[in-house]
Short mmCIF file of C-alpha atoms in Angstrom, two decimals:
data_model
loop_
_atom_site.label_atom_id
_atom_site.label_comp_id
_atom_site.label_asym_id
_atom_site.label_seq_id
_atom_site.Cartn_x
_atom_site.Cartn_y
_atom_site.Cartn_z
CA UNK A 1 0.00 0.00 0.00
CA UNK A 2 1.26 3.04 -0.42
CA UNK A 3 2.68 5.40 2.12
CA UNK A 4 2.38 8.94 2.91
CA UNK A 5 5.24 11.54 4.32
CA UNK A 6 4.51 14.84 5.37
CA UNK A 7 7.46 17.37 5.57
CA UNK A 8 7.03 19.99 8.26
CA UNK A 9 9.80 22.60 8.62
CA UNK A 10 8.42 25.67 10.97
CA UNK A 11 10.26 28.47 12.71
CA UNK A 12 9.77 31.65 13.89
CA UNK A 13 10.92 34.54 11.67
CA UNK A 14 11.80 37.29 14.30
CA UNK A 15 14.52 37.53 16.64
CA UNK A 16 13.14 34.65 18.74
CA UNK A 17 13.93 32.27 15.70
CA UNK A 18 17.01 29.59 17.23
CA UNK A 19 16.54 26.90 14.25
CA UNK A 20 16.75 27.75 10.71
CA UNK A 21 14.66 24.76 10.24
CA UNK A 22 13.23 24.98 6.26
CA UNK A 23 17.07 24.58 5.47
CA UNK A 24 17.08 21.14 5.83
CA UNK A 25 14.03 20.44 3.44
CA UNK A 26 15.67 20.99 -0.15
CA UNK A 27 17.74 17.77 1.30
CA UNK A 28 14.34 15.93 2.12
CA UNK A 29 12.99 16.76 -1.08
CA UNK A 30 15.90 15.65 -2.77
CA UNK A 31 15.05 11.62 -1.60
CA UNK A 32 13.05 9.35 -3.46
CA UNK A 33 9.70 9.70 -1.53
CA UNK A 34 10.19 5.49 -1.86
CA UNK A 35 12.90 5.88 0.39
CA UNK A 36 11.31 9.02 2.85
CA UNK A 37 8.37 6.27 3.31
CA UNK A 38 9.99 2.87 3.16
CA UNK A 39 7.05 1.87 0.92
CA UNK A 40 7.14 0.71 -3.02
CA UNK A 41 5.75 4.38 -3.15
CA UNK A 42 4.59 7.57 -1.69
CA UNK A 43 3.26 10.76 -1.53
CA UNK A 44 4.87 13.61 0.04
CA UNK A 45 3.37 17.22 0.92
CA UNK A 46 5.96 19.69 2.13
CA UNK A 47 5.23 22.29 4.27
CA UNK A 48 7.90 25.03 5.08
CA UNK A 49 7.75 27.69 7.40
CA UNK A 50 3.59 27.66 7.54
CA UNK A 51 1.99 31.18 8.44
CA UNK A 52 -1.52 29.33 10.60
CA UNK A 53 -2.00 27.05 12.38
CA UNK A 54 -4.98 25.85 10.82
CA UNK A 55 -3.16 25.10 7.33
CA UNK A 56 -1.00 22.85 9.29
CA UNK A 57 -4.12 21.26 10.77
CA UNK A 58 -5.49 20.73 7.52
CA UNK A 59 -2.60 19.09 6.19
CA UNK A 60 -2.10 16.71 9.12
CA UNK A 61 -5.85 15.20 9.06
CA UNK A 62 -5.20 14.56 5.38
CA UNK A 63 -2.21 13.10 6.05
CA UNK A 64 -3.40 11.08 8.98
CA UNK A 65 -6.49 9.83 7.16
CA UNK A 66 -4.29 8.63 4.53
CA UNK A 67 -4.36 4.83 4.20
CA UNK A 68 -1.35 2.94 4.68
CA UNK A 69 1.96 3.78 6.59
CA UNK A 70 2.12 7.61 7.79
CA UNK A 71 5.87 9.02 8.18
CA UNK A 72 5.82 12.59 9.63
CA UNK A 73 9.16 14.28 9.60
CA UNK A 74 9.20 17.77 12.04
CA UNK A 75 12.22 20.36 12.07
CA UNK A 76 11.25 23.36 14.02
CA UNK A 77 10.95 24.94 17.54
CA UNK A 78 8.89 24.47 20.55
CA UNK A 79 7.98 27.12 23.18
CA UNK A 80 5.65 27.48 25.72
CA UNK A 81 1.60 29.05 25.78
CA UNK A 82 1.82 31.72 28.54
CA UNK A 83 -1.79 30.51 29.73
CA UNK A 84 -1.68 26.84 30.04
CA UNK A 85 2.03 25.90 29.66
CA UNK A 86 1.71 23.28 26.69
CA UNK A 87 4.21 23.45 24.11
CA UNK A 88 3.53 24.82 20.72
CA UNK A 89 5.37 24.43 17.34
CA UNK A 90 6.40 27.66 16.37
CA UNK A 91 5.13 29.20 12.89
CA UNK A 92 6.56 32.08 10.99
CA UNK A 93 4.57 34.52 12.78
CA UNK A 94 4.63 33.32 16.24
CA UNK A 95 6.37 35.62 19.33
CA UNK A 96 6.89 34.70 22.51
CA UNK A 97 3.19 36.59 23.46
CA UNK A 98 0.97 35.09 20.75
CA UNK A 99 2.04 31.40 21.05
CA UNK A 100 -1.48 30.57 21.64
CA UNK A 101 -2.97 31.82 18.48
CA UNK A 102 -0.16 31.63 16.01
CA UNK A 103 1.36 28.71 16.97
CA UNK A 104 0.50 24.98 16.36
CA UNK A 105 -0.51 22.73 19.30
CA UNK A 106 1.55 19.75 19.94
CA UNK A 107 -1.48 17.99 21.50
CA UNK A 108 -3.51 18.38 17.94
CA UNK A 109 -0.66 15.77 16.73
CA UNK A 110 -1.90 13.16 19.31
CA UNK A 111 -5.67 14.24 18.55
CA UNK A 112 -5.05 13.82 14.63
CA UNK A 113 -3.05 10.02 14.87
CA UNK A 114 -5.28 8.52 17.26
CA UNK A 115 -7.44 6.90 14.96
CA UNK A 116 -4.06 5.19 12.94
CA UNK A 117 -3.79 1.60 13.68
CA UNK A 118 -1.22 0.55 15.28
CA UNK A 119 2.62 0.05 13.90
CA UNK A 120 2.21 2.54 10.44
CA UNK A 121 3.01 5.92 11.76
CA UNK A 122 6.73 7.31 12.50
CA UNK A 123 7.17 10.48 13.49
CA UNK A 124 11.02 11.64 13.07
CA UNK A 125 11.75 15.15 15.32
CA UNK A 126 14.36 17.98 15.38
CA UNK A 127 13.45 20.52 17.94
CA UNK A 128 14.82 23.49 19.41
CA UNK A 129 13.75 24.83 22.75
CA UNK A 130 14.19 28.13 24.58
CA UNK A 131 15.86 28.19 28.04
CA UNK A 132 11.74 28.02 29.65
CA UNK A 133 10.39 25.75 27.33
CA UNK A 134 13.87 23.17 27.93
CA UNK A 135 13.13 23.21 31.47
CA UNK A 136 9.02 22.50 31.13
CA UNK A 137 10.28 19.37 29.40
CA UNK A 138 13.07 18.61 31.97
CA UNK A 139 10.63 18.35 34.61
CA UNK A 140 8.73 15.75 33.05
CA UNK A 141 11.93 13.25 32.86
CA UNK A 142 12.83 10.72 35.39
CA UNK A 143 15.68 10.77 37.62
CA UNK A 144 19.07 10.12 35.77
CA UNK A 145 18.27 11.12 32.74
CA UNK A 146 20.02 14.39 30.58
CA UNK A 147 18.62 17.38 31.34
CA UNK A 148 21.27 20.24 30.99
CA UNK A 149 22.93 21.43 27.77
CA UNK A 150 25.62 19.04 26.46
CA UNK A 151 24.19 15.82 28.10
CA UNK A 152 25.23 12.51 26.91
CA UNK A 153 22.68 10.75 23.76
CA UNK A 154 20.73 8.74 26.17
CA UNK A 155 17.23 7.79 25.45
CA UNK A 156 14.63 9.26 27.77
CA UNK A 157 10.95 8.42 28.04
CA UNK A 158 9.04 10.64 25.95
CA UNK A 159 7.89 13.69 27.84
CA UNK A 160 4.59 13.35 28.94
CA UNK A 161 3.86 17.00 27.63
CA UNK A 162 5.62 15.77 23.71
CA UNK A 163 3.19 12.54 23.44
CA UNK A 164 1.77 12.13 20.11
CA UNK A 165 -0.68 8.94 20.63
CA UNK A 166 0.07 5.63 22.17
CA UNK A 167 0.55 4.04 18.41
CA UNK A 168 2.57 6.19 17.18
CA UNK A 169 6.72 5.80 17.26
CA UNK A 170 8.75 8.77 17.84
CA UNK A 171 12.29 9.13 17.24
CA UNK A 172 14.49 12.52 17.26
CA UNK A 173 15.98 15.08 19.63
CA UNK A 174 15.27 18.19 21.35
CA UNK A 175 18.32 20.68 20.71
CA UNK A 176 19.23 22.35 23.90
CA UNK A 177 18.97 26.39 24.61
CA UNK A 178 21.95 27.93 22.81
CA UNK A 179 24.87 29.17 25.35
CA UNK A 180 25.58 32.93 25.81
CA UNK A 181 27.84 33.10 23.79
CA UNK A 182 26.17 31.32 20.74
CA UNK A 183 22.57 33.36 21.57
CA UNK A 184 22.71 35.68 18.64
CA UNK A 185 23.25 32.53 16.01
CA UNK A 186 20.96 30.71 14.31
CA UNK A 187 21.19 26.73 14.59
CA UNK A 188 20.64 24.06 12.08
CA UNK A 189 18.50 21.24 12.26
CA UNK A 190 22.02 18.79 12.51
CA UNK A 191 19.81 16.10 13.77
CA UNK A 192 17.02 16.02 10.63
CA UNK A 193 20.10 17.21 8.03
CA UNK A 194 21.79 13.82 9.24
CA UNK A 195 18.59 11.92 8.03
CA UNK A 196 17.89 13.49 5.04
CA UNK A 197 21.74 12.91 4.09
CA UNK A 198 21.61 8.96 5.09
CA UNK A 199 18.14 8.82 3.40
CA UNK A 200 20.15 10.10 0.04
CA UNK A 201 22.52 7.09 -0.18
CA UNK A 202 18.93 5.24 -1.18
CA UNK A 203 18.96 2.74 1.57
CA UNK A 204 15.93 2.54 4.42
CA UNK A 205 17.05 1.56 7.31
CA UNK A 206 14.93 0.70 9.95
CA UNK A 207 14.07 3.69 11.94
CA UNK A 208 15.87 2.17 14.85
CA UNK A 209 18.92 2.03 13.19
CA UNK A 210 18.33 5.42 11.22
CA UNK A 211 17.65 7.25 14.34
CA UNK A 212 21.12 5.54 15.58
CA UNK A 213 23.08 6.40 12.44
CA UNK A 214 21.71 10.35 12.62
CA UNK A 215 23.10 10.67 16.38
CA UNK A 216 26.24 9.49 15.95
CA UNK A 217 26.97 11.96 12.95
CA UNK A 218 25.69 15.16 14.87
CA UNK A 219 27.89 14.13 17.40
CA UNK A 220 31.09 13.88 14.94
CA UNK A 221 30.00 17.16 14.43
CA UNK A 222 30.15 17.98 18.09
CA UNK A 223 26.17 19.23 18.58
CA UNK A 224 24.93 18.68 21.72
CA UNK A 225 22.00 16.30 21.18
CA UNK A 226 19.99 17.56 24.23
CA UNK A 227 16.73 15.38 25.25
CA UNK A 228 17.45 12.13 23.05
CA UNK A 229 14.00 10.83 22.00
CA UNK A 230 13.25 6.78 20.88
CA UNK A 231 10.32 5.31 21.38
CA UNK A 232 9.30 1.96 19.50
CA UNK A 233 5.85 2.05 18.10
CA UNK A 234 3.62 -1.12 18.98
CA UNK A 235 3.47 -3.52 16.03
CA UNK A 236 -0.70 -4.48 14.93
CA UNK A 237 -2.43 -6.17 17.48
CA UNK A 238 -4.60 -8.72 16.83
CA UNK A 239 -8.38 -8.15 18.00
CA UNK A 240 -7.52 -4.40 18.66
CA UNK A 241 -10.78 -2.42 18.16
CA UNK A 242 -8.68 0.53 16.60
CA UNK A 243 -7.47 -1.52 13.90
CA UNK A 244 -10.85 -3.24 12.72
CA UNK A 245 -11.95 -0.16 13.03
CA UNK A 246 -9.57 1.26 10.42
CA UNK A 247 -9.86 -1.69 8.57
CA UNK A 248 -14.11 -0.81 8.42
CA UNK A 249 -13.24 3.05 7.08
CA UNK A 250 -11.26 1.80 4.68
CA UNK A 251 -13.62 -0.72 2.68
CA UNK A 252 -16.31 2.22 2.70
CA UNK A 253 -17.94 0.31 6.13
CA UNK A 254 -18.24 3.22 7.92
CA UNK A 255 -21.62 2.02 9.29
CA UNK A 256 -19.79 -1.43 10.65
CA UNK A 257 -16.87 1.18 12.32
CA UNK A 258 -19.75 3.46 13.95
CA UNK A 259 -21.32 0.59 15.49
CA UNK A 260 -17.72 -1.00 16.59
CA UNK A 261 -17.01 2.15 18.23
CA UNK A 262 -20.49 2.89 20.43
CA UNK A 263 -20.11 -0.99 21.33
CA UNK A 264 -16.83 -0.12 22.84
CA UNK A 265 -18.13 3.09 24.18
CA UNK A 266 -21.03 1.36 25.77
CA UNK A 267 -18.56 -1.04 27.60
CA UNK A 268 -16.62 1.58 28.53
CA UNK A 269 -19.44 3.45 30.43
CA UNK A 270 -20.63 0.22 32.15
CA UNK A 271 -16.67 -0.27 33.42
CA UNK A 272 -15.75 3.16 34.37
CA UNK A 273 -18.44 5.65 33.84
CA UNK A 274 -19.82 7.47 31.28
CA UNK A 275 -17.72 10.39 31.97
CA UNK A 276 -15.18 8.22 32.18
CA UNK A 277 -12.09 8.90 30.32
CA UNK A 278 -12.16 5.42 28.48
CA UNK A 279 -15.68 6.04 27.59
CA UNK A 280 -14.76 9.67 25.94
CA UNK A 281 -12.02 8.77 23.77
CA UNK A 282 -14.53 6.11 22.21
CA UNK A 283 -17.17 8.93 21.91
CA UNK A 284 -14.44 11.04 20.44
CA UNK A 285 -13.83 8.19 17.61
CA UNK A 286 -17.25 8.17 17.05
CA UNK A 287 -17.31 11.68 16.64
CA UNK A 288 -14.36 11.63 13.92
CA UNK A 289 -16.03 8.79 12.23
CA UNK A 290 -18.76 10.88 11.64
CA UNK A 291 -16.74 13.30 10.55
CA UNK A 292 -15.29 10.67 7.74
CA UNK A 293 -18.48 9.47 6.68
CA UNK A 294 -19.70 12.86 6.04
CA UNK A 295 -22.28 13.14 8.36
CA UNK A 296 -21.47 16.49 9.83
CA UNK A 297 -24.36 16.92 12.07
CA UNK A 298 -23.78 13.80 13.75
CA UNK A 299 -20.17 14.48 14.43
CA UNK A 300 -21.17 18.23 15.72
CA UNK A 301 -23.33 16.31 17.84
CA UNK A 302 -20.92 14.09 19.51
CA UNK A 303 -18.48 16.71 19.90
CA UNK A 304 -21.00 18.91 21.61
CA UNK A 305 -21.62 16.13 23.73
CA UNK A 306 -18.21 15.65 25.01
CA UNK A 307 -17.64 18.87 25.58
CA UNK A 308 -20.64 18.95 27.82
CA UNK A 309 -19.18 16.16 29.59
CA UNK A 310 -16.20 17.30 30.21
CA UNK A 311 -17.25 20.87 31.72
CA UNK A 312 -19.58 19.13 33.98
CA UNK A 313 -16.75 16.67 35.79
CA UNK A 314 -15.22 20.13 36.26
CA UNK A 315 -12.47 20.19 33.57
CA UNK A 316 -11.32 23.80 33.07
CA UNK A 317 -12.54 26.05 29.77
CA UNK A 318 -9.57 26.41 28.69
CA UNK A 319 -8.20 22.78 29.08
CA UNK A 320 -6.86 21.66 25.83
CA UNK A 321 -9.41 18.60 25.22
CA UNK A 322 -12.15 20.78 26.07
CA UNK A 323 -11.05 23.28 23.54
CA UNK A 324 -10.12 20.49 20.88
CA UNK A 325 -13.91 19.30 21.75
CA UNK A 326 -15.46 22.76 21.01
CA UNK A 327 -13.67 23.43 18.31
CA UNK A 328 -14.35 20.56 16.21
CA UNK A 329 -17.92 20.64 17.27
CA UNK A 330 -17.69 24.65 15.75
CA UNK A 331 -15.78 23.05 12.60
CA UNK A 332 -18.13 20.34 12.09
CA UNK A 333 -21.22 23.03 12.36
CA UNK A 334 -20.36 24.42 9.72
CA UNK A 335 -20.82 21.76 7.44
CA UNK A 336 -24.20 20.75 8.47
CA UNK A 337 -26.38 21.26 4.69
CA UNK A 338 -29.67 20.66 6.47
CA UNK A 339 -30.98 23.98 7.94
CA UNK A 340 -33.29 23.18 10.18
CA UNK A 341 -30.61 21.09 11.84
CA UNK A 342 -27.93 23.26 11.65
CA UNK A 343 -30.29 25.42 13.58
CA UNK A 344 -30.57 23.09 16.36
CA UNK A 345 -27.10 22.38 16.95
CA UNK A 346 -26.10 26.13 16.56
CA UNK A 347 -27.92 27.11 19.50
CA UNK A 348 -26.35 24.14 21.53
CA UNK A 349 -22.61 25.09 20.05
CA UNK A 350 -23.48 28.95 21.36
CA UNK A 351 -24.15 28.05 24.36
CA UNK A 352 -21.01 26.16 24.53
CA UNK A 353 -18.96 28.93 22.75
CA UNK A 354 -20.42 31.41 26.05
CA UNK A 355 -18.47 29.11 27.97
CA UNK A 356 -15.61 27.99 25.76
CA UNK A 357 -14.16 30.61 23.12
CA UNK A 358 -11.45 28.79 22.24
CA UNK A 359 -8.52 30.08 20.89
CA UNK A 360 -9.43 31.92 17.75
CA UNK A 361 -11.66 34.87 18.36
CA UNK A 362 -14.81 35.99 17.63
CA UNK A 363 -15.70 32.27 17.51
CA UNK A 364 -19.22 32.91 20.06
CA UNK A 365 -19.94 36.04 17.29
CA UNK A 366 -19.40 33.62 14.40
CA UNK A 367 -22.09 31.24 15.85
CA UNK A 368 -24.49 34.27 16.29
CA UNK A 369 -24.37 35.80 12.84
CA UNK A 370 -25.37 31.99 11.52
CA UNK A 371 -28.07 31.66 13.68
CA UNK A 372 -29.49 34.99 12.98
CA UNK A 373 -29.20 34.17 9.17
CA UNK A 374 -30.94 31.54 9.56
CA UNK A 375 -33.92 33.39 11.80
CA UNK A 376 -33.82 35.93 9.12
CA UNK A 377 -34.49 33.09 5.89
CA UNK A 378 -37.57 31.18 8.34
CA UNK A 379 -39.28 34.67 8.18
CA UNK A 380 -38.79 35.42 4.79
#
């Protein structure tokens, strides 16, 4: 089957910018997408140095909805949202005060790949951090392990706050903050440039062994490797609901996969509660299901539903899966052809927007004007 790579290169381009990271992508481009995938063949979409966050969004559900083995390759920078504390991949227009609206959330990378099966989706990483955002993700490591500039390549458990989906293998580094003396200089992505260049020779390695091969060349080249991430992606699973799921979408059964997933919800409520974090994730894939078949009402729905859910066990506003609830509930809205039902849900999804703005504004006003066009076509 074939496979699909997405090429993300993203940097600020003020004087907060400490990776030049779209330098390394004319050497990405330059290998056979064959050999970027490891499949017979591939399709590649290259993004570099995005302006929204959204068209990075947009991208990454393609990508992710792609069938057959997903490799994501990521040079960039992370900081830190001054609200919640969550790192962000920094876009061209992102400063240190509008990380929350120009940036792109690291969480919507675990919220895009959660519906992948298990054992087709690689994510290779080069990231820079700032002196605040290196020590958020120092934190979050266990005793022993590097966390100061110059620390030996040993391979840490993925930060908690850097977790892109339980299925989902992650190999790369996070580049330490640049010393005093090296502050006004712009780094390279050595890590990802070591990749591409191994990638050239034609061969695909495993990842194992290409994540291997990169570190020992940036550290010929004496770059401090910083937070050395390697993490091993589970292989398929027999009788995991995920996969038959998948399977389901991608024969057209998206009936079968709907019912597969409320089954598993249902179980999930009887375990733990239907508030339950087991039984929202499996609302959640119902809710992007939806969102595949086409039925946008139903997905609005769902979404609204979780949302609701997850104010009332006294999650926060602004709590990221609250937001990422809201927000695709708003997305979904829009879609809705029916009127009558778009009517319905739009006075549900402002209510929720009172309560939840979200992160782009004038979200609450959007939801107004639509329901007051659609007030003003009943009387006419």
């Amino acid at each position: 089957m074939p496979g699909t790579v997405l090429l993300l290169a993203a940097s600020p381009l003020g004087r907060g910018r400490l990776v030049d990271a779209a330098s390394v992508l004319p050497v990405l481009a330059a290998v056979p997408p064959a050999v970027l995938s490891g499949t017979d063949t591939a399709n590649v979409v290259e993004l570099a140095d995005p302006l929204e966050p959204q068209a990075v969004l947009t991208r990454l559900r393609a990508a992710a909805t792609a069938p057959g083995p997903l490799t994501l390759y990521v040079a960039g920078q992370l900081l830190l949202d001054r609200r919640q504390r969550l790192p962000h991949l920094a876009l061209a227009r992102t400063t240190a005060s509008t990380v929350r609206y120009t940036a792109f959330p690291w969480h919507w990378f675990r919220d895009e790949l959660r519906l992948r099966p298990p054992g087709v989706t690689t994510l290779l990483l080069d990231l820079h951090a700032d002196q605040e955002t290196w020590q958020a993700l120092g934190a979050s490591q266990p005793p022993g392990t590097p966390g100061t500039p110059g620390a030996a390549p040993v391979p840490v458990t993925l930060p908690a706050a850097l977790d892109a989906g339980r299925d989902t293998a992650v190999y790369g580094r996070v580049a330490p903050p640049p010393s005093r003396s090296s502050r006004r200089t712009v780094a390279e992505p050595a890590y990802m440039r070591a990749v591409a260049t191994l990638l050239r020779s034609g061969r695909r390695p495993s990842d194992e062994e290409l994540h291997q091969q990169a570190l020992v060349r940036v550290a010929a080249e004496g770059t401090p490797p910083g937070f050395v991430l390697a993490r091993r992606g589970p292989g398929p699973v027999a009788g995991d609901p995920h996969t038959a799921i998948t399977e389901a979408v991608r024969s057209g059964r998206h009936a079968d996969a709907h019912a597969l997933a409320a089954r598993q919800e249902q179980n999930a409520a009887l375990t733990h509660g239907p508030a339950s974090e087991e039984a929202l994730h499996w609302a959640e894939v119902r809710a992007d299901l939806a969102m595949l078949a086409g039925d946008a009402a139903l997905s609005c729905h769902v979404w609204l539903t979780v949302a609701a859910a997850r104010l009332n066990t006294g999650q926060a506003v602004d709590a990221s899966v609250v937001e990422t609830a809201a927000d695709r509930a708003h997305h979904q809205w829009g879609r809705i052809a029916d009127p009558v039902r778009a009517r319905e849900l739009g006075l549900l999804l402002a209510e929720l927007r009172s309560r939840v703005p979200g992160r782009r504004e004038g979200a609450l006003d959007h939801v107004r004007r639509q329901l007051s066009q659609f007030q003003t076509q009943e009387s006419t």
